[in-house]
Amino acid sequence: MEMSEQEIIGKGTWIDKLASELLEREKSLGRNLDIIRVESGLGASGVPHIGSLGDAVRAYGVKLALENFGYKSDLIAYSDDLDGLRKIPEGFPDSLEEHLAKPVSLIPDPYGCHDSYGMHMSSILLDGLDKVGIKYEFRRAVDTYKKGLLQEQIHTILQNSTKIGDKISELVGQEKYQKYLPYFPVCANCNRLYTAEATEYIADEKKVKYHCHDAEIGSKMIKGCDHQGEADITKDLGKLAWKVEFAARWAAFDIRFEAYGKDIMDSVKVNDWVADEILGFPHPHHVKYEMFLDKGGKKISKSLGNVITAQKWLEFGSPKSILLLLYKRITGARELGFEDIPSLMTEYNELEDIYFGRIKVDNKAKLTKSKGLYEYVNLLNPPKQSTTHVNYRLLVELAKIFKENRSERVMKKLLDYGVIKNPEPEIEKLIELAGNYSNEFDEQEKIQVDLDDTARKALKILVDALGAEEEPEDIQNTIYQIAKSNDVQPKDFFKILYQIILGTSRGPKIGPFISDIGRKQVAKTLSEYV
């Protein structure tokens, strides 16, 4: 069914739909819409992977959509750098052991380049955001608490701690906060967080009484120092428990949108209630996204060491390929690996061709959505004209052949094949990315190609011809003849070969291209489809 005119919202993507739902809700709440703030939390305790980046990139998409609807909007990127270090991430020095349970902003940077371990981690994520062109206002937990920006909210939450403890137990079955306050002072004696458990709030002095004792953190017992003390919530460092901290932040910063991963669903449920009922601030509009999984189906995790960082991705793919990955859709858990880069690079070129009218799309809704997606991937600032497209897989294949003076030799081949008219700096950059990819990964992802029996039979004959001791005299002609004598349209046969070798339906003249890659190598690739 075609979408009718009025059903297309904004640029026709899920981002527009989300922004429009958010606006509807804000209007029904009767809130001031002079500025609509969206927030993304940045973890500062582990290596930031593409999922953490995705949170901020998508929030920025919502900001862009709101601006496109005519509203002013800002993205706040909030680094939770008062969080305590629960375990040492894969590949980090064991010297961090003594700092377990300390807030990450109070732990020295093991690499000595930032003012703390937390800032080292946050800066990796911020660098990723800078590299893909996301604009944000950076805020840190350590400053937020030191400047007392959440003071009012902390005071209200602690005065209602009994009610909150009971509600947490009712909503998510966690009983801990019926015994302790949802606030952790940093122990004045040993600088640890989570070991100092607060039992009483003296409201008129704004102080919590606490006792620092052994606590289980990240499945490890951390020794407390037995210090008993009082912490002043207006002056001393401490932090709200996660079950209530979002709510305090939303109210203090006036946040209207925050997405969340399904791993913190419980926390969001409680925070929404605290915002609405305790702080009298209607909780922000949410969207839940699925986590990225690695290709083995395991969650991509900072501590497992199977981390796909933006920095590593950008050695092989363009910033646009990351934005396309994140803006394509938001729901559904997705397996993610560097081997997705070639098809994302190709898909971006296709979107660009649709946007500039070189590929015709008849379905109006699909056309609007594809153009809209292209505009979001270009952060609503699309180029005036298309770039020169060179198939990424073609470059990877050529990069495998030419390891020395790669850039100029691959460029020369592209000119010989008639793929490009002149060498351009952008193509040089592409050759470099595809070259890095071919150095790092031997195997490309096997491309799905639908073959019927006649095509399969013709392919088998070609495999034998290419694999033979004797080099066929004219590969182009050999392929043509095999197709003809086996009831396959030559043009269809060429198309199948392009699909298998390049993942696309066309490419340079196939005969010379196969001799360049190496006929036996091609025979091996084709044989997997026989």
Coordinates of C-alpha atoms in Angstrom, one line a residue, residues 16-527:
D16 CA 11.1 12.4 11.9
K17 CA 8.4 10.1 13.4
L18 CA 10.1 10.1 16.7
A19 CA 10.6 13.9 16.8
S20 CA 7.0 14.4 15.9
E21 CA 5.8 12.1 18.6
L22 CA 8.0 14.0 21.1
L23 CA 6.5 17.4 19.9
E24 CA 2.9 16.0 20.3
R25 CA 3.7 14.9 23.8
E26 CA 5.4 18.2 24.8
K27 CA 2.4 20.2 23.5
S28 CA -0.1 18.0 25.4
L29 CA 2.0 18.6 28.6
G30 CA 1.8 22.3 27.8
R31 CA 5.6 22.8 28.3
N32 CA 7.7 25.7 27.1
L33 CA 9.2 24.8 23.7
D34 CA 11.7 27.7 23.4
I35 CA 14.5 25.1 23.5
I36 CA 14.1 21.3 23.4
R37 CA 17.1 19.5 25.0
V38 CA 18.0 16.0 24.1
E39 CA 20.6 14.0 26.0
S40 CA 22.9 11.1 25.5
G41 CA 24.9 9.5 28.3
L42 CA 28.5 8.6 27.6
G43 CA 30.0 5.7 29.7
A44 CA 33.4 6.6 31.0
S45 CA 34.4 3.4 32.6
G46 CA 35.1 1.2 29.5
V47 CA 36.3 1.6 25.9
P48 CA 33.5 3.4 24.0
H49 CA 32.3 1.2 21.1
I50 CA 30.1 2.0 18.2
G51 CA 26.9 1.3 20.3
S52 CA 27.9 4.0 22.7
L53 CA 28.5 6.3 19.8
G54 CA 25.2 5.3 18.4
D55 CA 23.3 6.7 21.4
A56 CA 24.7 10.2 20.8
V57 CA 24.4 10.0 17.0
R58 CA 20.8 9.1 17.1
A59 CA 20.0 11.7 19.8
Y60 CA 21.6 14.2 17.4
G61 CA 19.3 12.9 14.6
V62 CA 16.3 13.8 16.8
K63 CA 17.8 17.2 17.4
L64 CA 18.2 17.8 13.6
A65 CA 14.6 16.6 13.0
L66 CA 13.3 19.1 15.7
E67 CA 15.3 21.9 14.1
N68 CA 13.8 20.8 10.7
F69 CA 10.4 21.2 12.2
G70 CA 11.3 24.7 13.3
Y71 CA 12.3 24.3 16.9
K72 CA 15.6 25.1 18.6
S73 CA 17.3 22.1 20.1
D74 CA 20.6 21.1 21.7
L75 CA 22.3 17.8 22.4
I76 CA 23.9 17.4 25.8
A77 CA 26.5 14.6 25.9
Y78 CA 26.8 13.7 29.5
S79 CA 29.8 11.7 30.7
D80 CA 29.1 9.6 33.8
D81 CA 32.6 10.0 35.1
L82 CA 31.8 9.7 38.8
D83 CA 30.9 6.1 38.1
G84 CA 33.1 3.7 40.0
L85 CA 35.4 1.4 38.1
R86 CA 33.9 -2.1 38.5
K87 CA 36.5 -4.1 36.6
I88 CA 39.5 -3.6 34.5
P89 CA 38.8 -3.6 30.7
E90 CA 40.6 -6.1 28.5
G91 CA 44.1 -4.9 27.6
F92 CA 44.4 -2.3 30.4
P93 CA 47.2 -2.5 32.9
D94 CA 46.7 -4.4 36.2
S95 CA 47.9 -1.4 38.1
L96 CA 44.3 -0.3 37.9
E97 CA 43.5 -3.0 40.5
E98 CA 44.1 -0.7 43.4
H99 CA 41.7 1.9 42.0
L100 CA 38.7 -0.5 41.7
A101 CA 35.5 1.1 43.0
K102 CA 36.9 4.6 42.8
P103 CA 35.1 7.1 40.6
V104 CA 36.7 7.0 37.2
S105 CA 37.4 10.8 37.2
L106 CA 39.6 10.3 40.4
I107 CA 41.7 7.5 38.9
P108 CA 44.9 8.6 37.1
D109 CA 45.0 8.0 33.4
P110 CA 47.2 4.9 33.0
Y111 CA 48.4 6.3 29.6
G112 CA 49.2 9.7 31.1
C113 CA 47.5 11.7 28.3
H114 CA 44.4 13.0 30.2
D115 CA 43.6 14.3 33.6
S116 CA 42.0 11.0 34.6
Y117 CA 41.1 7.5 33.5
G118 CA 37.5 8.7 33.0
M119 CA 38.5 11.6 30.8
H120 CA 40.7 9.3 28.7
M121 CA 37.7 7.1 28.0
S122 CA 35.3 10.0 27.3
S123 CA 37.7 11.6 25.0
I124 CA 37.8 8.5 22.8
L125 CA 34.0 8.8 22.3
L126 CA 34.1 12.6 21.8
D127 CA 36.8 12.2 19.2
G128 CA 34.5 9.6 17.4
L129 CA 31.7 12.1 17.5
D130 CA 33.9 14.9 16.2
K131 CA 35.1 12.7 13.4
V132 CA 31.6 11.9 12.2
G133 CA 30.5 15.5 12.5
I134 CA 28.2 15.4 15.5
K135 CA 27.9 18.7 17.5
Y136 CA 27.2 18.5 21.2
E137 CA 27.6 20.3 24.5
F138 CA 29.8 18.2 26.8
R139 CA 29.0 17.9 30.5
R140 CA 30.8 15.8 33.1
A141 CA 29.3 14.2 36.2
V142 CA 32.2 15.3 38.3
D143 CA 31.6 19.0 37.5
T144 CA 27.8 18.6 37.7
Y145 CA 28.1 17.3 41.3
K146 CA 31.0 19.6 42.3
K147 CA 29.0 22.7 41.2
G148 CA 26.0 21.4 43.1
L149 CA 23.7 21.4 40.0
L150 CA 21.7 18.4 41.3
Q151 CA 21.6 19.6 44.9
E152 CA 17.9 20.4 45.0
Q153 CA 17.0 17.0 43.3
I154 CA 19.3 15.1 45.7
H155 CA 17.6 16.7 48.7
T156 CA 14.1 15.9 47.5
I157 CA 15.1 12.3 46.6
L158 CA 16.7 11.7 50.0
Q159 CA 13.7 13.1 51.8
N160 CA 11.5 10.6 49.9
S161 CA 13.9 7.7 50.2
T162 CA 11.5 5.4 52.0
K163 CA 8.9 5.8 49.4
I164 CA 11.5 5.4 46.6
G165 CA 13.0 2.3 48.2
D166 CA 9.6 0.6 48.4
K167 CA 8.8 1.6 44.8
I168 CA 12.1 0.2 43.5
S169 CA 11.3 -3.1 45.3
E170 CA 7.8 -3.1 43.8
L171 CA 8.8 -2.2 40.2
V172 CA 12.0 -4.2 39.8
G173 CA 12.3 -6.4 42.8
Q174 CA 15.5 -4.9 44.2
E175 CA 15.3 -4.6 47.9
K176 CA 18.7 -2.9 48.7
Y177 CA 17.2 0.6 48.7
Q178 CA 14.7 -0.3 51.5
K179 CA 17.8 -0.5 53.7
Y180 CA 20.2 2.1 52.2
L181 CA 19.7 5.5 50.7
P182 CA 19.9 5.8 46.9
Y183 CA 23.0 7.9 47.3
F184 CA 26.6 6.9 47.5
P185 CA 29.1 9.3 49.2
V186 CA 32.7 9.0 48.1
C187 CA 34.3 7.7 51.3
A188 CA 36.3 10.6 52.8
N189 CA 39.0 8.1 54.0
C190 CA 39.6 5.8 51.1
N191 CA 38.1 7.6 48.1
R192 CA 35.9 4.7 47.1
L193 CA 32.4 4.8 45.8
Y194 CA 29.7 2.1 46.5
T195 CA 31.6 0.8 49.6
A196 CA 30.2 3.8 51.7
E197 CA 26.6 2.9 52.3
A198 CA 24.4 5.7 53.5
T199 CA 21.7 4.8 56.1
E200 CA 20.3 8.1 57.3
Y201 CA 19.6 11.6 55.9
I202 CA 19.7 14.6 58.2
A203 CA 17.5 16.9 56.1
D204 CA 18.0 20.2 57.9
E205 CA 21.8 19.8 57.7
K206 CA 21.8 18.2 54.2
K207 CA 24.1 15.5 55.4
V208 CA 24.1 11.7 55.0
K209 CA 25.5 9.3 57.6
Y210 CA 27.5 6.5 56.1
H211 CA 29.7 3.5 57.0
C212 CA 32.4 2.3 54.6
H213 CA 32.4 -1.6 54.5
D214 CA 33.2 -4.5 52.2
A215 CA 30.9 -4.5 49.1
E216 CA 30.5 -6.7 46.1
I217 CA 31.3 -4.7 43.0
G218 CA 31.3 -6.3 39.5
S219 CA 31.3 -9.8 41.1
K220 CA 34.4 -9.0 43.2
M221 CA 34.6 -8.2 46.9
I222 CA 36.1 -4.8 47.4
K223 CA 37.4 -4.1 50.9
G224 CA 35.8 -1.2 52.7
C225 CA 38.0 0.8 55.2
D226 CA 35.4 0.8 58.1
H227 CA 35.3 4.6 58.2
Q228 CA 32.1 6.0 59.7
G229 CA 31.3 9.6 58.6
E230 CA 28.9 12.2 57.5
A231 CA 28.9 13.7 54.0
D232 CA 27.4 17.0 53.1
I233 CA 25.5 16.7 49.9
T234 CA 26.2 20.3 49.0
K235 CA 30.0 20.1 49.3
D236 CA 31.3 16.6 49.5
L237 CA 31.6 14.3 46.5
G238 CA 29.0 11.6 46.1
K239 CA 26.6 10.3 43.5
L240 CA 23.0 9.3 43.2
A241 CA 22.3 5.6 42.5
W242 CA 21.5 4.9 38.8
K243 CA 17.9 4.0 39.7
V244 CA 17.3 7.7 40.5
E245 CA 20.2 9.7 38.9
F246 CA 18.7 10.0 35.4
A247 CA 15.6 11.6 36.9
A248 CA 17.6 14.2 38.8
R249 CA 19.6 15.0 35.7
W250 CA 16.5 15.3 33.5
A251 CA 14.8 17.7 35.9
A252 CA 18.0 19.8 36.5
F253 CA 18.9 20.0 32.8
D254 CA 15.3 20.1 31.5
I255 CA 15.8 17.1 29.2
R256 CA 13.0 16.2 26.8
F257 CA 14.4 13.2 25.0
E258 CA 16.7 10.3 25.9
A259 CA 17.0 7.0 24.1
Y260 CA 18.1 3.9 26.1
G261 CA 19.4 0.4 25.5
K262 CA 17.4 -2.6 26.7
D263 CA 20.1 -3.4 29.2
I264 CA 19.0 -0.5 31.4
M265 CA 15.2 -0.9 31.0
D266 CA 14.7 -1.4 34.8
S267 CA 16.6 1.7 35.6
V268 CA 14.6 3.8 33.2
K269 CA 11.3 2.4 34.6
V270 CA 12.3 3.6 38.1
N271 CA 13.7 6.9 36.9
D272 CA 10.6 7.7 35.0
W273 CA 8.5 7.2 38.1
V274 CA 10.9 9.3 40.2
A275 CA 10.9 12.1 37.7
D276 CA 7.1 12.2 37.4
E277 CA 6.1 11.5 41.0
I278 CA 8.9 12.7 43.3
L279 CA 10.5 15.5 41.3
G280 CA 7.3 16.7 39.5
F281 CA 9.1 16.8 36.1
P282 CA 7.4 14.8 33.3
H283 CA 10.0 12.2 32.2
P284 CA 11.5 12.7 28.7
H285 CA 10.2 11.0 25.6
H286 CA 12.1 7.7 25.1
V287 CA 12.9 5.2 22.5
K288 CA 14.4 1.9 23.2
Y289 CA 17.0 0.5 20.9
E290 CA 18.5 -3.0 20.7
M291 CA 22.2 -3.6 21.5
F292 CA 24.7 -4.3 18.8
L293 CA 26.0 -7.9 18.9
D294 CA 29.3 -9.1 17.5
K295 CA 29.2 -11.6 14.7
G296 CA 29.1 -14.5 17.2
G297 CA 25.9 -13.1 18.6
K298 CA 27.5 -11.9 21.8
K299 CA 26.8 -8.4 23.1
I300 CA 29.6 -6.1 22.1
S301 CA 31.1 -5.2 25.4
K302 CA 33.8 -3.0 26.7
S303 CA 35.2 -5.7 28.9
L304 CA 35.0 -8.6 26.5
G305 CA 37.5 -6.9 24.2
N306 CA 35.4 -7.5 21.1
V307 CA 35.0 -3.8 20.8
I308 CA 34.3 -2.1 17.5
T309 CA 35.4 1.5 18.0
A310 CA 34.7 4.4 15.7
Q311 CA 38.4 5.0 15.4
K312 CA 39.0 1.5 14.1
W313 CA 36.0 1.6 11.8
L314 CA 37.3 4.8 10.2
E315 CA 40.5 3.1 9.2
F316 CA 38.3 1.1 6.7
G317 CA 35.1 3.1 6.1
S318 CA 34.0 6.7 5.7
P319 CA 32.3 8.7 8.5
K320 CA 29.1 8.4 6.3
S321 CA 29.2 4.6 6.6
I322 CA 29.0 4.9 10.4
L323 CA 26.1 7.4 10.2
L324 CA 24.3 5.2 7.7
L325 CA 24.6 2.2 9.9
L326 CA 23.1 4.2 12.8
Y327 CA 20.4 6.1 11.0
K328 CA 19.1 3.2 8.8
R329 CA 16.9 1.9 11.6
I330 CA 16.8 1.8 15.4
T331 CA 15.0 -1.4 16.3
G332 CA 16.2 -5.0 16.1
A333 CA 19.4 -6.4 17.5
R334 CA 22.1 -6.4 14.9
E335 CA 25.2 -8.3 14.4
L336 CA 27.9 -6.0 13.6
G337 CA 31.4 -6.5 12.2
F338 CA 34.0 -4.7 10.1
E339 CA 32.9 -7.0 7.2
D340 CA 29.7 -4.9 7.0
I341 CA 31.7 -1.9 5.7
P342 CA 31.8 -2.8 2.0
S343 CA 28.1 -3.1 1.7
L344 CA 27.5 0.1 3.7
M345 CA 29.9 1.9 1.4
T346 CA 27.9 0.6 -1.6
E347 CA 24.6 1.4 0.0
Y348 CA 25.6 5.0 0.6
N349 CA 26.4 5.4 -3.1
E350 CA 23.1 4.0 -4.0
L351 CA 21.3 6.4 -1.7
E352 CA 23.3 9.2 -3.3
D353 CA 22.2 8.0 -6.8
I354 CA 18.6 8.0 -5.7
Y355 CA 18.9 11.5 -4.1
F356 CA 20.4 12.9 -7.3
G357 CA 17.9 11.1 -9.5
R358 CA 20.3 8.7 -11.2
I359 CA 18.4 5.7 -9.8
K360 CA 14.6 6.0 -10.3
V361 CA 12.4 4.9 -7.5
D362 CA 8.7 4.7 -8.3
N363 CA 7.3 4.1 -4.9
K364 CA 6.8 7.6 -3.5
A365 CA 7.1 6.6 0.2
K366 CA 10.3 4.7 -0.5
L367 CA 11.7 7.6 -2.5
T368 CA 11.0 10.1 0.3
K369 CA 12.5 7.8 2.9
S370 CA 15.6 7.1 0.9
K371 CA 16.2 10.8 0.2
G372 CA 15.5 11.6 3.9
L373 CA 17.9 8.9 5.1
Y374 CA 20.6 10.4 2.7
E375 CA 20.0 13.8 4.2
Y376 CA 20.3 12.6 7.8
V377 CA 23.5 10.7 6.9
N378 CA 24.7 14.1 5.7
L379 CA 23.4 15.7 8.9
L380 CA 20.8 17.6 7.0
N381 CA 23.4 19.4 5.0
P382 CA 23.6 17.3 1.8
P383 CA 26.2 18.1 -0.9
K384 CA 25.2 20.1 -4.0
Q385 CA 26.5 17.4 -6.3
S386 CA 27.3 13.8 -6.2
T387 CA 30.9 12.5 -5.6
T388 CA 32.6 10.1 -8.1
H389 CA 31.6 6.6 -7.1
V390 CA 34.0 3.7 -7.2
N391 CA 32.9 0.3 -5.9
Y392 CA 34.6 -0.4 -2.6
R393 CA 34.9 -4.1 -3.2
L394 CA 36.6 -3.4 -6.6
L395 CA 39.1 -1.3 -4.7
V396 CA 39.6 -4.1 -2.1
E397 CA 40.3 -6.6 -4.9
L398 CA 42.7 -4.2 -6.7
A399 CA 44.4 -3.4 -3.4
K400 CA 45.1 -7.2 -2.9
I401 CA 47.0 -7.2 -6.2
F402 CA 49.0 -4.0 -5.7
K403 CA 50.8 -3.8 -2.4
E404 CA 53.6 -1.5 -3.5
N405 CA 52.9 2.1 -4.6
R406 CA 49.3 1.0 -4.2
S407 CA 47.6 4.4 -4.6
E408 CA 49.0 5.3 -8.0
R409 CA 48.8 1.7 -9.4
V410 CA 45.2 1.2 -8.4
M411 CA 44.4 4.7 -9.7
K412 CA 46.0 3.8 -13.0
K413 CA 43.9 0.6 -13.2
L414 CA 40.7 2.6 -12.5
L415 CA 41.6 4.9 -15.4
D416 CA 42.4 1.9 -17.7
Y417 CA 39.1 0.3 -16.9
G418 CA 37.3 3.6 -17.6
V419 CA 35.8 3.5 -14.0
I420 CA 37.0 7.1 -13.4
K421 CA 38.0 9.9 -15.8
N422 CA 40.5 11.7 -13.6
P423 CA 42.4 10.9 -10.4
E424 CA 40.8 12.8 -7.5
P425 CA 41.9 13.2 -3.8
E426 CA 38.6 11.6 -2.7
I427 CA 39.4 8.5 -4.7
E428 CA 42.9 8.4 -3.2
K429 CA 41.3 8.4 0.3
L430 CA 39.0 5.6 -0.8
I431 CA 41.9 3.5 -2.1
E432 CA 43.6 4.0 1.2
L433 CA 40.6 2.8 3.2
A434 CA 40.0 -0.2 0.9
G435 CA 43.8 -0.9 1.1
N436 CA 43.7 -0.9 4.9
Y437 CA 40.7 -3.3 4.7
S438 CA 42.5 -5.7 2.3
N439 CA 45.6 -5.7 4.6
E440 CA 43.6 -6.5 7.7
F441 CA 40.9 -9.0 6.4
D442 CA 41.6 -11.8 4.0
E443 CA 38.1 -13.0 3.5
Q444 CA 35.3 -10.8 2.4
E445 CA 31.8 -11.6 3.6
K446 CA 30.3 -14.2 1.2
I447 CA 27.7 -12.4 -0.9
Q448 CA 24.3 -14.0 -1.3
V449 CA 23.5 -14.6 -5.0
D450 CA 20.4 -16.4 -6.3
L451 CA 21.4 -19.0 -8.9
D452 CA 19.3 -21.4 -10.9
D453 CA 20.6 -24.7 -12.1
T454 CA 21.5 -23.6 -15.6
A455 CA 23.5 -20.7 -14.2
R456 CA 25.2 -23.0 -11.7
K457 CA 26.1 -25.4 -14.4
A458 CA 27.6 -22.6 -16.6
L459 CA 29.5 -21.4 -13.5
K460 CA 31.0 -24.8 -12.9
I461 CA 32.3 -24.9 -16.5
L462 CA 33.8 -21.5 -16.1
V463 CA 35.5 -22.5 -12.8
D464 CA 37.2 -25.4 -14.7
A465 CA 38.2 -23.2 -17.6
L466 CA 39.7 -20.5 -15.3
G467 CA 41.4 -23.1 -13.1
A468 CA 43.0 -25.0 -15.9
E469 CA 46.8 -25.1 -16.4
E470 CA 46.5 -23.5 -19.8
E471 CA 45.5 -19.8 -19.6
P472 CA 42.4 -19.3 -21.8
E473 CA 43.3 -17.2 -24.8
D474 CA 40.6 -14.5 -24.3
I475 CA 38.8 -14.7 -20.9
Q476 CA 36.1 -12.2 -22.0
N477 CA 35.2 -14.4 -25.0
T478 CA 35.5 -17.6 -23.1
I479 CA 32.9 -16.4 -20.6
Y480 CA 30.6 -15.2 -23.5
Q481 CA 30.8 -18.6 -25.2
I482 CA 30.2 -20.6 -22.0
A483 CA 27.0 -18.5 -21.4
K484 CA 25.8 -18.9 -24.9
S485 CA 26.3 -22.6 -25.2
N486 CA 24.6 -23.3 -21.8
D487 CA 21.4 -21.3 -22.3
V488 CA 22.3 -18.4 -20.1
Q489 CA 22.0 -14.9 -21.5
P490 CA 25.6 -13.5 -21.6
K491 CA 24.5 -10.3 -20.0
D492 CA 22.9 -12.2 -17.1
F493 CA 26.0 -14.3 -16.7
F494 CA 28.2 -11.2 -16.6
K495 CA 25.9 -9.8 -14.0
I496 CA 26.2 -13.0 -11.8
L497 CA 30.0 -12.7 -12.0
Y498 CA 29.9 -9.1 -10.9
Q499 CA 27.6 -9.9 -8.1
I500 CA 29.9 -12.7 -6.8
I501 CA 33.1 -10.8 -7.2
L502 CA 32.0 -7.3 -6.4
G503 CA 28.6 -7.5 -4.8
T504 CA 27.2 -5.3 -7.5
S505 CA 25.5 -5.7 -10.9
R506 CA 28.2 -4.1 -13.0
G507 CA 31.9 -3.3 -13.0
P508 CA 34.9 -2.9 -15.3
K509 CA 35.2 -5.1 -18.3
I510 CA 35.2 -8.6 -16.8
G511 CA 37.9 -10.4 -18.8
P512 CA 40.8 -8.1 -18.2
F513 CA 39.6 -7.6 -14.6
I514 CA 39.7 -11.4 -14.0
S515 CA 43.2 -11.6 -15.4
D516 CA 44.3 -8.8 -13.1
I517 CA 42.9 -10.4 -9.9
G518 CA 44.3 -13.7 -11.0
R519 CA 42.2 -16.3 -12.8
K520 CA 42.9 -19.1 -10.3
Q521 CA 41.9 -16.8 -7.4
V522 CA 38.6 -16.0 -9.2
A523 CA 38.0 -19.7 -9.9
K524 CA 38.4 -20.4 -6.2
T525 CA 35.9 -17.6 -5.3
L526 CA 33.4 -18.8 -7.9
S527 CA 33.7 -22.5 -6.9

